[in-house]
Coordinates of C-alpha atoms and ligand atoms in Angstrom, one line a residue:
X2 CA 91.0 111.7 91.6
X3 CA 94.2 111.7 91.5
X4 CA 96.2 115.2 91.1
X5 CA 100.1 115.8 90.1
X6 CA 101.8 117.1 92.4
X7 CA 103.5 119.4 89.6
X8 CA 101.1 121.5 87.1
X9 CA 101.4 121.8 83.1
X10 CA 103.1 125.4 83.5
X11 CA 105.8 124.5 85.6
X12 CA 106.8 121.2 83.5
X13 CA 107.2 123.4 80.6
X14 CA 109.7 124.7 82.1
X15 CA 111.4 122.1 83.5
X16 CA 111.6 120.7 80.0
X17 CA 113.5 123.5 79.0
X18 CA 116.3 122.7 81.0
X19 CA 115.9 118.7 81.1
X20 CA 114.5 116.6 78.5
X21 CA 112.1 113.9 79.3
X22 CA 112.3 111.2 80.4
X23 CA 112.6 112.0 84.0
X24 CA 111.8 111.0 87.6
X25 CA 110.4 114.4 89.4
X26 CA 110.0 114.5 93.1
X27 CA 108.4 116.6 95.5
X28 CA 110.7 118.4 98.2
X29 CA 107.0 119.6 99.9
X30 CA 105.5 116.3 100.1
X31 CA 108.4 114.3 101.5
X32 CA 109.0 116.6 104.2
X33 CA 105.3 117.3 105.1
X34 CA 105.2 113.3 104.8
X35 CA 108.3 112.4 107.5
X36 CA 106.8 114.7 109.7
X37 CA 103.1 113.2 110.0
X38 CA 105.2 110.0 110.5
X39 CA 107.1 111.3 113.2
X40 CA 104.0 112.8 114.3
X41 CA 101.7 109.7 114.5
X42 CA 104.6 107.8 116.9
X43 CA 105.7 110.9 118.9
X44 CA 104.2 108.5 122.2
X45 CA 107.4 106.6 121.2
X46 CA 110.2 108.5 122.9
X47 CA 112.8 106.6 120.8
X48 CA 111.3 106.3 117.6
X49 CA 113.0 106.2 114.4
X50 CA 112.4 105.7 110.6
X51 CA 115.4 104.1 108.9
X52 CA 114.7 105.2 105.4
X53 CA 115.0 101.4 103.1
X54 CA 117.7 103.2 100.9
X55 CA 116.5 100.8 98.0
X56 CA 113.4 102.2 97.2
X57 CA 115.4 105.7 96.1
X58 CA 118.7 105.7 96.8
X59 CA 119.6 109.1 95.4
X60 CA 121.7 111.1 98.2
X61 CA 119.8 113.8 98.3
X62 CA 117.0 112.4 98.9
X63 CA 118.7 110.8 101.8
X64 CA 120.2 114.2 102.9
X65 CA 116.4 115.4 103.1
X66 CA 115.2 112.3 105.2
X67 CA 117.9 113.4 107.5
X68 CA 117.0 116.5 107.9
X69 CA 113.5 115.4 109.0
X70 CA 115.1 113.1 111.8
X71 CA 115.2 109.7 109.4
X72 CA 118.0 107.1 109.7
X73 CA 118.7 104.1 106.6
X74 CA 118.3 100.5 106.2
X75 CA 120.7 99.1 104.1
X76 CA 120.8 96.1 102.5
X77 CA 124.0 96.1 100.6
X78 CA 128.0 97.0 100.3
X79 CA 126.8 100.0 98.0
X80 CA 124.1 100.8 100.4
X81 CA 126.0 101.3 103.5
X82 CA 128.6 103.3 101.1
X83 CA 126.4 105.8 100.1
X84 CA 124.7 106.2 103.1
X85 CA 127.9 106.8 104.9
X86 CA 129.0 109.3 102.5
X87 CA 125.9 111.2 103.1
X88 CA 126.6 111.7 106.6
X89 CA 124.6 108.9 108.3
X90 CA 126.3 108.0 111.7
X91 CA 126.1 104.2 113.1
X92 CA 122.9 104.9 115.2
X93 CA 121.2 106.0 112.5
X94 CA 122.1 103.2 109.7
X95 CA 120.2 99.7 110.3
X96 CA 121.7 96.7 108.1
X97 CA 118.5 94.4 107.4
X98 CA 120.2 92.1 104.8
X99 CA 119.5 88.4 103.9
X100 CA 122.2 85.8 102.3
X101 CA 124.9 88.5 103.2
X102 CA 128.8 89.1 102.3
X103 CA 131.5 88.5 104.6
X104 CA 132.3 92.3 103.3
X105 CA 128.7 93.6 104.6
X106 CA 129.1 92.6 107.7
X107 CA 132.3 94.2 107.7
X108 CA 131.2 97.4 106.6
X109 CA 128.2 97.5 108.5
X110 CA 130.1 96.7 112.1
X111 CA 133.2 99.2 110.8
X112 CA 130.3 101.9 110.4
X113 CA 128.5 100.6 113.8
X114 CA 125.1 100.1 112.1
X115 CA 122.6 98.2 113.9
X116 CA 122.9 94.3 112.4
X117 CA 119.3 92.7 112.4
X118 CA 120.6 89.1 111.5
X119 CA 118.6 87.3 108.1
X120 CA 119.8 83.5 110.2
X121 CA 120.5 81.4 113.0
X122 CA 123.7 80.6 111.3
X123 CA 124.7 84.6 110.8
X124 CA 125.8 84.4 114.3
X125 CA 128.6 82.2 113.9
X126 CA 129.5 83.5 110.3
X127 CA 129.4 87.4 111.6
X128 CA 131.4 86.4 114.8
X129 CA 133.9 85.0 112.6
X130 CA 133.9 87.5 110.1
X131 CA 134.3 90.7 112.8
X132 CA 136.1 88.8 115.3
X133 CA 133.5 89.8 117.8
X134 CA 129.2 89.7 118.4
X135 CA 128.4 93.8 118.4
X136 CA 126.7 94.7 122.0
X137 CA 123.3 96.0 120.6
X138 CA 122.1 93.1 117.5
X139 CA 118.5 92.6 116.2
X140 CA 116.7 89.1 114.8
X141 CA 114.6 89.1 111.8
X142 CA 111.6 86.7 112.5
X143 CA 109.3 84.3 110.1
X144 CA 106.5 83.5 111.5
X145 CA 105.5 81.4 108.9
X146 CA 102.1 80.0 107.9
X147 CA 99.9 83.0 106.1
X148 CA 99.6 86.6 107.6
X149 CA 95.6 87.8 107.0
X150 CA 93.6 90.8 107.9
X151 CA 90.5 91.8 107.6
X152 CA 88.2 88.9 105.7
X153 CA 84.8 90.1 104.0
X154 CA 83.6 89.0 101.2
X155 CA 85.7 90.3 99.1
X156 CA 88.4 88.1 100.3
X157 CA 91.0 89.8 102.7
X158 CA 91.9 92.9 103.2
X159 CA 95.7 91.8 103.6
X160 CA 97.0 88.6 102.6
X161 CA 100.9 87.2 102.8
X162 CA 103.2 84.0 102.7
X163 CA 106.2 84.8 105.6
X164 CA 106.1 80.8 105.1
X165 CA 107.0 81.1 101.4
X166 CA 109.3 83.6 102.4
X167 CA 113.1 83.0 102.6
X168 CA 113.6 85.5 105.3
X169 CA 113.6 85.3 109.2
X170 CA 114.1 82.9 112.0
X171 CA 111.4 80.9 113.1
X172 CA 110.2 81.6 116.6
X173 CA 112.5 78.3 118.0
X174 CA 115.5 79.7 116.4
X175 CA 114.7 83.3 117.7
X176 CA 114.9 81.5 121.3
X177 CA 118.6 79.9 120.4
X178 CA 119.9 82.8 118.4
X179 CA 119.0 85.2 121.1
X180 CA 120.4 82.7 124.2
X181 CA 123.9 82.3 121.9
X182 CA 124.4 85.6 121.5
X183 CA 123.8 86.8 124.9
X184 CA 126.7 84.2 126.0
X185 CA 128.7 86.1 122.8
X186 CA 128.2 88.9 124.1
X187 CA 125.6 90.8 123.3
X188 CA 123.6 93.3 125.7
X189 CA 120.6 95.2 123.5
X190 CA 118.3 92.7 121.4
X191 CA 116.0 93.9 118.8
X192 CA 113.2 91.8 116.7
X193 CA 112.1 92.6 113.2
X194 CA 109.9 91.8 111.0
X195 CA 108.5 92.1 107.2
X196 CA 105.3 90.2 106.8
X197 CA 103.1 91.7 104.0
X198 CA 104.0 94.2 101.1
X199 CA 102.3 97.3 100.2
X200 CA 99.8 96.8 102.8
X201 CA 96.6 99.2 102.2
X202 CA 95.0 98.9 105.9
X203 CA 95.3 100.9 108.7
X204 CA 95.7 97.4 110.9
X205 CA 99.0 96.1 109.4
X206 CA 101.5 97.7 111.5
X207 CA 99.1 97.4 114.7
X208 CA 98.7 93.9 113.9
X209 CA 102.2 93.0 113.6
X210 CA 102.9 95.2 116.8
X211 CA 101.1 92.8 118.8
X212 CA 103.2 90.2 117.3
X213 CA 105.8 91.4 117.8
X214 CA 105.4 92.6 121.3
X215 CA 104.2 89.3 122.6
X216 CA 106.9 87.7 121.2
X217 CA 109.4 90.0 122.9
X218 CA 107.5 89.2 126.4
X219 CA 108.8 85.5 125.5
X220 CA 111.7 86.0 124.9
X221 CA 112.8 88.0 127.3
X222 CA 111.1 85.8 130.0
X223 CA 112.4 82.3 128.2
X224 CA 116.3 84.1 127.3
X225 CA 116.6 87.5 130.5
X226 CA 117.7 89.1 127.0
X227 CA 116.7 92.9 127.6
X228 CA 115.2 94.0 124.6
X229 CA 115.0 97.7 123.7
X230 CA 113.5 98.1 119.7
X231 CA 111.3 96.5 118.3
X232 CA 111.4 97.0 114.0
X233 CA 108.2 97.0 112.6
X234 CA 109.9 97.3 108.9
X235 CA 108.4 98.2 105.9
X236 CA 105.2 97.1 104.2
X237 CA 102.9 100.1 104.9
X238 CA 101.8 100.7 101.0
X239 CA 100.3 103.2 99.3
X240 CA 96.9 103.7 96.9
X241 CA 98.2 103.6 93.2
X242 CA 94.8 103.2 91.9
X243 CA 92.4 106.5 92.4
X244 CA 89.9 104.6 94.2
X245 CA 91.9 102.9 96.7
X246 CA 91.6 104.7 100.3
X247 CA 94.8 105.5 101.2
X248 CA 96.5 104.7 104.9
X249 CA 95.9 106.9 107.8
X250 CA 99.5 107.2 109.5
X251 CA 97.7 108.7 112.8
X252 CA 95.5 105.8 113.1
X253 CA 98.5 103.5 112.1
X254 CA 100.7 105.1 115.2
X255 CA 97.8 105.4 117.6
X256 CA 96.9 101.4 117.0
X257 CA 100.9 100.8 117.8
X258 CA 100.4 102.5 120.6
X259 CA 97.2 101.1 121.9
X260 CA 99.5 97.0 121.3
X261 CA 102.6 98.9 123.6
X262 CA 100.0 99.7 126.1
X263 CA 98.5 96.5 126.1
X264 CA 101.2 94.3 125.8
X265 CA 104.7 96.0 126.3
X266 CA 103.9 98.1 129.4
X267 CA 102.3 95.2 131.7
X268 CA 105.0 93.4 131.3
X269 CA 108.1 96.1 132.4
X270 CA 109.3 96.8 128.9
X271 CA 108.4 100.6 128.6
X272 CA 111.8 101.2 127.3
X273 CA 111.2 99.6 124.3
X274 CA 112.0 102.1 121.1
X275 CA 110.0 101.3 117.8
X276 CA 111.9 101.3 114.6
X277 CA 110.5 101.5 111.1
X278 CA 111.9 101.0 107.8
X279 CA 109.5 102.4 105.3
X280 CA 110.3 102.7 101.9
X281 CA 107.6 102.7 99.6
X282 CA 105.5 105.0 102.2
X283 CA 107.7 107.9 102.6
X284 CA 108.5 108.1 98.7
X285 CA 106.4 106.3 96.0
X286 CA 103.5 109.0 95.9
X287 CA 106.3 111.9 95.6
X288 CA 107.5 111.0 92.3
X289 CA 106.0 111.1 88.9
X290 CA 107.4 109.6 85.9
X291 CA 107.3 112.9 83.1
X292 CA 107.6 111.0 79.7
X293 CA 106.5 112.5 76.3
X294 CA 104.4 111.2 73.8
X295 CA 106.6 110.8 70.4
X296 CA 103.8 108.5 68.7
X297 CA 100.5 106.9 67.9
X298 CA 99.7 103.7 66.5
X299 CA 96.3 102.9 65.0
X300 CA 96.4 99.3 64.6
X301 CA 94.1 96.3 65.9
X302 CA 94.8 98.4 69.3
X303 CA 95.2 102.0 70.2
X304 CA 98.9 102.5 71.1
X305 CA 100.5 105.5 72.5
X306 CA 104.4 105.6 72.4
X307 CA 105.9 107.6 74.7
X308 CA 109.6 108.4 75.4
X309 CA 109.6 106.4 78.4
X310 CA 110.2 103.0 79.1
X311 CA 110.2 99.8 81.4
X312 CA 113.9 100.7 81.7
X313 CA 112.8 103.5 83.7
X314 CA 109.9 102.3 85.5
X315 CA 109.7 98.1 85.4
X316 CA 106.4 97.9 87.9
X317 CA 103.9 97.6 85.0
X318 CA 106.5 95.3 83.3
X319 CA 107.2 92.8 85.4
X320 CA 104.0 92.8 88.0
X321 CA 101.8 94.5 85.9
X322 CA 101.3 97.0 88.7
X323 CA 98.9 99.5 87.6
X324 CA 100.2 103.3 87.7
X325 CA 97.8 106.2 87.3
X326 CA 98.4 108.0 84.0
X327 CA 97.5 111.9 83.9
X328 CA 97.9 114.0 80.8
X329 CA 99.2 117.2 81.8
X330 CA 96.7 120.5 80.4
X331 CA 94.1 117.8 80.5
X332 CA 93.6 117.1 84.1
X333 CA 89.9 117.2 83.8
X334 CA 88.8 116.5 80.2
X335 CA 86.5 113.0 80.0
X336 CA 88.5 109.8 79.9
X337 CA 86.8 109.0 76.7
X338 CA 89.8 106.6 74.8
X339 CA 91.1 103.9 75.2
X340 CA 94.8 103.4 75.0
X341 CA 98.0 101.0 75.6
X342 CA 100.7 103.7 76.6
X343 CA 104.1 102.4 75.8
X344 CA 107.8 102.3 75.6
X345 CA 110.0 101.9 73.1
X346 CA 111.4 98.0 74.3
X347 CA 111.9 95.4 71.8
X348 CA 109.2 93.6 74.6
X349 CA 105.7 93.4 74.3
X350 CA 105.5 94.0 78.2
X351 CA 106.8 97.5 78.0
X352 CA 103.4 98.7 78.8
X353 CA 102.6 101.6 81.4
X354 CA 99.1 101.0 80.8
X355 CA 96.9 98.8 78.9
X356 CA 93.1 99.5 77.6
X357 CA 93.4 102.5 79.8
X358 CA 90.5 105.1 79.4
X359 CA 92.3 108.1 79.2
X360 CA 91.5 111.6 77.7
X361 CA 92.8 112.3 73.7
X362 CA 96.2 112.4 73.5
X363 CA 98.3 114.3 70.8
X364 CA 101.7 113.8 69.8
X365 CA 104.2 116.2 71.9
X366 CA 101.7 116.0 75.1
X367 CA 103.2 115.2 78.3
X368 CA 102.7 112.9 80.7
X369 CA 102.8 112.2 84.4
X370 CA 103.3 108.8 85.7
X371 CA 101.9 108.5 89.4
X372 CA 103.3 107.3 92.4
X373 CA 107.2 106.3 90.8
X374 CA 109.0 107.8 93.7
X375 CA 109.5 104.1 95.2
X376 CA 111.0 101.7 93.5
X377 CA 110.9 103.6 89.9
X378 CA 114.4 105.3 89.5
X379 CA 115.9 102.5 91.9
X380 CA 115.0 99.4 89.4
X381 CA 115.8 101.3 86.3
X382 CA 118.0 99.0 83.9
X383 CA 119.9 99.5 80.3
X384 CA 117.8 96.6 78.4
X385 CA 118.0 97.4 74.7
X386 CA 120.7 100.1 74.9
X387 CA 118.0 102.4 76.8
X388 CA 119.5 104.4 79.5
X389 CA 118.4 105.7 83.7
X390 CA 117.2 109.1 82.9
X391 CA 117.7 111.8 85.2
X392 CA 116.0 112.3 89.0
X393 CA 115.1 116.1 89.5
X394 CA 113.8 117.4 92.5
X395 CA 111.1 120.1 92.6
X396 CA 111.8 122.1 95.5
X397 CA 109.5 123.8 98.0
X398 CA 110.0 126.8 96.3
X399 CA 108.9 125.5 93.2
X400 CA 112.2 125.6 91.7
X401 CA 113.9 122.6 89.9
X402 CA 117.2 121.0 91.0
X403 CA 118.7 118.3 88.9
X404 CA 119.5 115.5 91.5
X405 CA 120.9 112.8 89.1
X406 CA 122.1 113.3 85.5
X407 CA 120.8 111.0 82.6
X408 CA 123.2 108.5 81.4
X409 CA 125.0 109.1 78.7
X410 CA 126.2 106.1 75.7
X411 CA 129.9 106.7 77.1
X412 CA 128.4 105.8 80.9
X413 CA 126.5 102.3 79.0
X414 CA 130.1 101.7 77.1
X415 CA 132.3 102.5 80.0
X416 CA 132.5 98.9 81.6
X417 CA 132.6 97.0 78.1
X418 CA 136.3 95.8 77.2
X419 CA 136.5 97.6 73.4
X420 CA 140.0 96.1 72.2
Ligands
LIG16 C1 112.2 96.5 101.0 C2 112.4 96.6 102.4 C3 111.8 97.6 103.2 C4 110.9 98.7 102.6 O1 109.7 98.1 102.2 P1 108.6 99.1 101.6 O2 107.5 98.1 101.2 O3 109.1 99.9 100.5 O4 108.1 99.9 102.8 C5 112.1 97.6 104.6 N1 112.9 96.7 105.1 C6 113.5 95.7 104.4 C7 114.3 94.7 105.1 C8 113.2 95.6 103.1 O5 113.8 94.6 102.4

C-alpha cells in the first residue's frame, strides 16, 4: 500500500492558500532520505551525492540537499546558473553533459566544477575553448553491448542498451583520452558511468562498481593516471507501483563496499572517493501531484477529469509510466471502479491512469499523484495554453511554504512579439 505522505486535513488547508494543481514535497522525507544515503556509504571517507539538478531544479530544494552535505550535476548553462546562485562552490558542482556548448564548458571551468567529458573529441574542443585542460577531469564510459542483472524466468531483473546509447567513451578511447590529457595537463582522473535507468535491484550500483573499479585498475596500470573518484551516476530507481519492493540503500552501499574491498584496495587505490549523482532516488517518492477532480464522463469508458494535466506531469503521457493514484478521505475504501483519470489536453494521451481500479470518486475530491518529485515539475510544458503550476514544500513542521509560483497568462505571453 502505498500512503501519502500528506493527509486529507492538512491538504484542505493548503488549498486554501494554493489552488490545485500543485507539486507538494516533503521537507521530512528528503532529509531523512540524504541521510540514509550518506549513511549507507559513510565507509567512503570522500563520498559525495551531486544532486542531477534536472530531476527538480527548484533552488530550494537544492538549498535543502545542501544542507544535508549534497553537491549538483549539471547538465546545462541554466543548470550551472542556478546552482551557483544557490551557493554551490566548484567542489561541489559536477558538469556531466553530452553534445556540450562552447559556453558550458566555460561556465563550468569559470565555476571550477568537476568536467566528466561526454567524448574523446571534448578534449581538444574544451582545451580550445578554456585555453587550458582543468587539473582534476572525469571520463564518462560506454561499455556497450547490453547491461543485465539478475535472469529468472521472468526475464531480467535489470536490462539496458549503453550500446544504443549515445553517451560515453568506449574502453579504447578511455585509454587515449586519459594518456592525452595527462600530457595536457591533467593530475586527478575520474570515470563515470550511467548504464541502466530506474534500476529496482539492490545489485545495480554494486555491479557497476565492479566495473567500474576494474576498469580503473587498467587504466591506471596501462596510462600511471592516478585516479581518485570513481561516479557511479544515477539510475538507482524507485517502486512506483505498490507492489514493487523498493531498493535497500544499506544493502546498495554495503555491496559498493564489498567491490572497493575486493577490487580497489588490492590494488593500492584506497584513496579512491565515490561519487553519485542520484536524481530520481533522492526526490521522485517526495512529491505528489495534488490535482482536483472538476468532472466525470460516462461514456463507452469511465473518465475522470481532473485539473491536472500532462503539462504538469508528462510520465504517463509520453512512456505511459504508471503513477499510483490515491484519493484523499478514501485511503482505505475498496478499489471497486474502474476509471481513465485525465487532463484537460486536446491529446488523447493526457492520461494519469487508464482502466485504473480505484475507489468512487466525486466531483471536488482531491487527488494525490505518487512519486512526481522526479522528473514531474522539471518536464512540465505550456502545450495547449496550460501552464507549470506551483511547487510547495510541506515542511517538517507540517507547515506549507510556497517554493515556486504558478504561471500566470502574462508569464506564457511574455516572450511572444505582440506588435
Ligand atoms: C539524469 C541523470 C542522472 C540522474 O538520473 P536518475 O535516474 O534520476 O537518478 C545522473 N547523471 C546524469 C549524467 C544524468 O543525465
Amino acid at each position: 500500500m502505498k500512503k501519502p505522505f500528506v493527509t486529507l486535513a492538512q491538504l484542505q488547508e493548503i488549498v486554501k492558500d494554493y489552488p490545485t494543481p500543485f507539486h507538494l514535497y516533503d521537507e521530512k522525507g528528503i532529509r531523512e532520505n540524504a541521510r540514509a544515503l550518506y549513511q549507507a556509504f559513510s565507509w567512503n571517507p570522500g563520498f559525495k551525492e551531486y544532486f542531477a539538478v534536472k530531476a527538480t531544479p527548484n533552488p530550494q530544494i537544492l538549498r535543502l540537499l545542501h544542507e544535508e552535505g549534497c553537491g549538483v550535476d549539471c547538465s546545462s548553462l541554466t543548470e550551472l546558473m542556478m546552482s551557483d546562485r544557490c551557493g554551490f562552490k566548484g567542489g561541489e558542482i559536477m558538469f556531466s553533459s553530452n553534445d556540450t556548448p562552447a559556453e558550458e564548458f566555460v561556465l563550468a571551468d569559470r565555476l571550477g566544477a568537476t568536467i566528466n567529458l561526454d567524448d574523446i573529441t571534448h578534449i581538444d574542443f574544451l582545451q580550445k575553448t578554456i585555453g587550458h585542460i582543468p587539473k582534476k577531469i572525469s571520463c564518462r564510459y560506454n561499455p556497450g553491448g547490453t547491461f543485465t542483472l539478475g535472469e529468472s524466468k521472468e526475464g531480467f531483473q535489470v536490462m539496458d542498451n549503453p550500446g544504443d546509447a549515445k553517451y560515453g567513451l568506449t574502453r579504447p578511447q578511455m585509454t587515449e583520452a586519459f594518456q592525452r590529457l595527462r600530457e595536457l595537463g591533467a593530475e586527478e582522473f575520474g570515470i563515470h558511468a550511467f548504464l541502466a535507468s530506474n534500476t529496482l535491484s539492490n545489485e545495480y550500483y554494486p555491479a557497476l562498481a565492479a566495473i567500474l573499479f576494474r576498469t580503473a585498475v587498467e587504466l591506471k596500470e596501462e596510462t600511471g593516471a592516478h585516479i581518485t573518484f570513481i561516479n557511479l551516476s544515477g539510475g538507482v530507481g524507485v517502486p512506483y507501483r505498490p507492489e514493487q519492493p523498493a531498493n535497500d540503500i544499506a544493502v546498495i552501499g554495503e555491496g559498493v563496499r564489498r567491490a572497493y574491498e575486493e577490487i580497489l584496495v588490492p590494488a593500492g587505490m584506497e584513496d579512491v572517493s565515490i561519487c553519485t549523482e542520484l536524481g530520481r532516488f533522492m526526490l521522485a517518492p517526495y512529491g505528489h501531484l495534488v490535482t482536483k477532480v472538476l468532472h466525470q464522463k460516462h461514456i463507452h469508458k469511465e473518465y475522470v477529469g481532473v485539473d491536472a494535466c500532462a503539462a504538469n506531469l508528462m510520465r504517463p503521457a509520453i512512456y505511459g509510466a504508471y503513477h499510483h493514484i490515491t484519493v484523499m478521505g478514501r485511503e482505505d475504501a475498496p478499489r471497486d471502479r474502474k476509471y481513465d483519470v485525465t487532463g484537460s489536453l486536446c491529446e488523447n494521451s493526457d492520461k494519469f491512469a487508464v482502466d485504473r481500479m480505484l475507489p468512487e470518486i466525486h466531483i471536488g475530491d482531491l487527488l494525490v499523484i505518487h512519486d512526481t518529485g522526479a522528473h514531474g515539475h522539471a518536464m512540465g510544458y505550456q502545450y495547449n495554453g496550460r501552464l507549470r503550476s506551483a511547487e510547495i514544500l510541506l515542511q517538517e513542521d507540517g507547515s506549507a511554504r510556497l517554493i515556486r509560483r504558478a504561471e500566470t497568462p502574462e508569464d506564457y505571453f511574455a516572450t511572444a512579439i505582440w506588435d
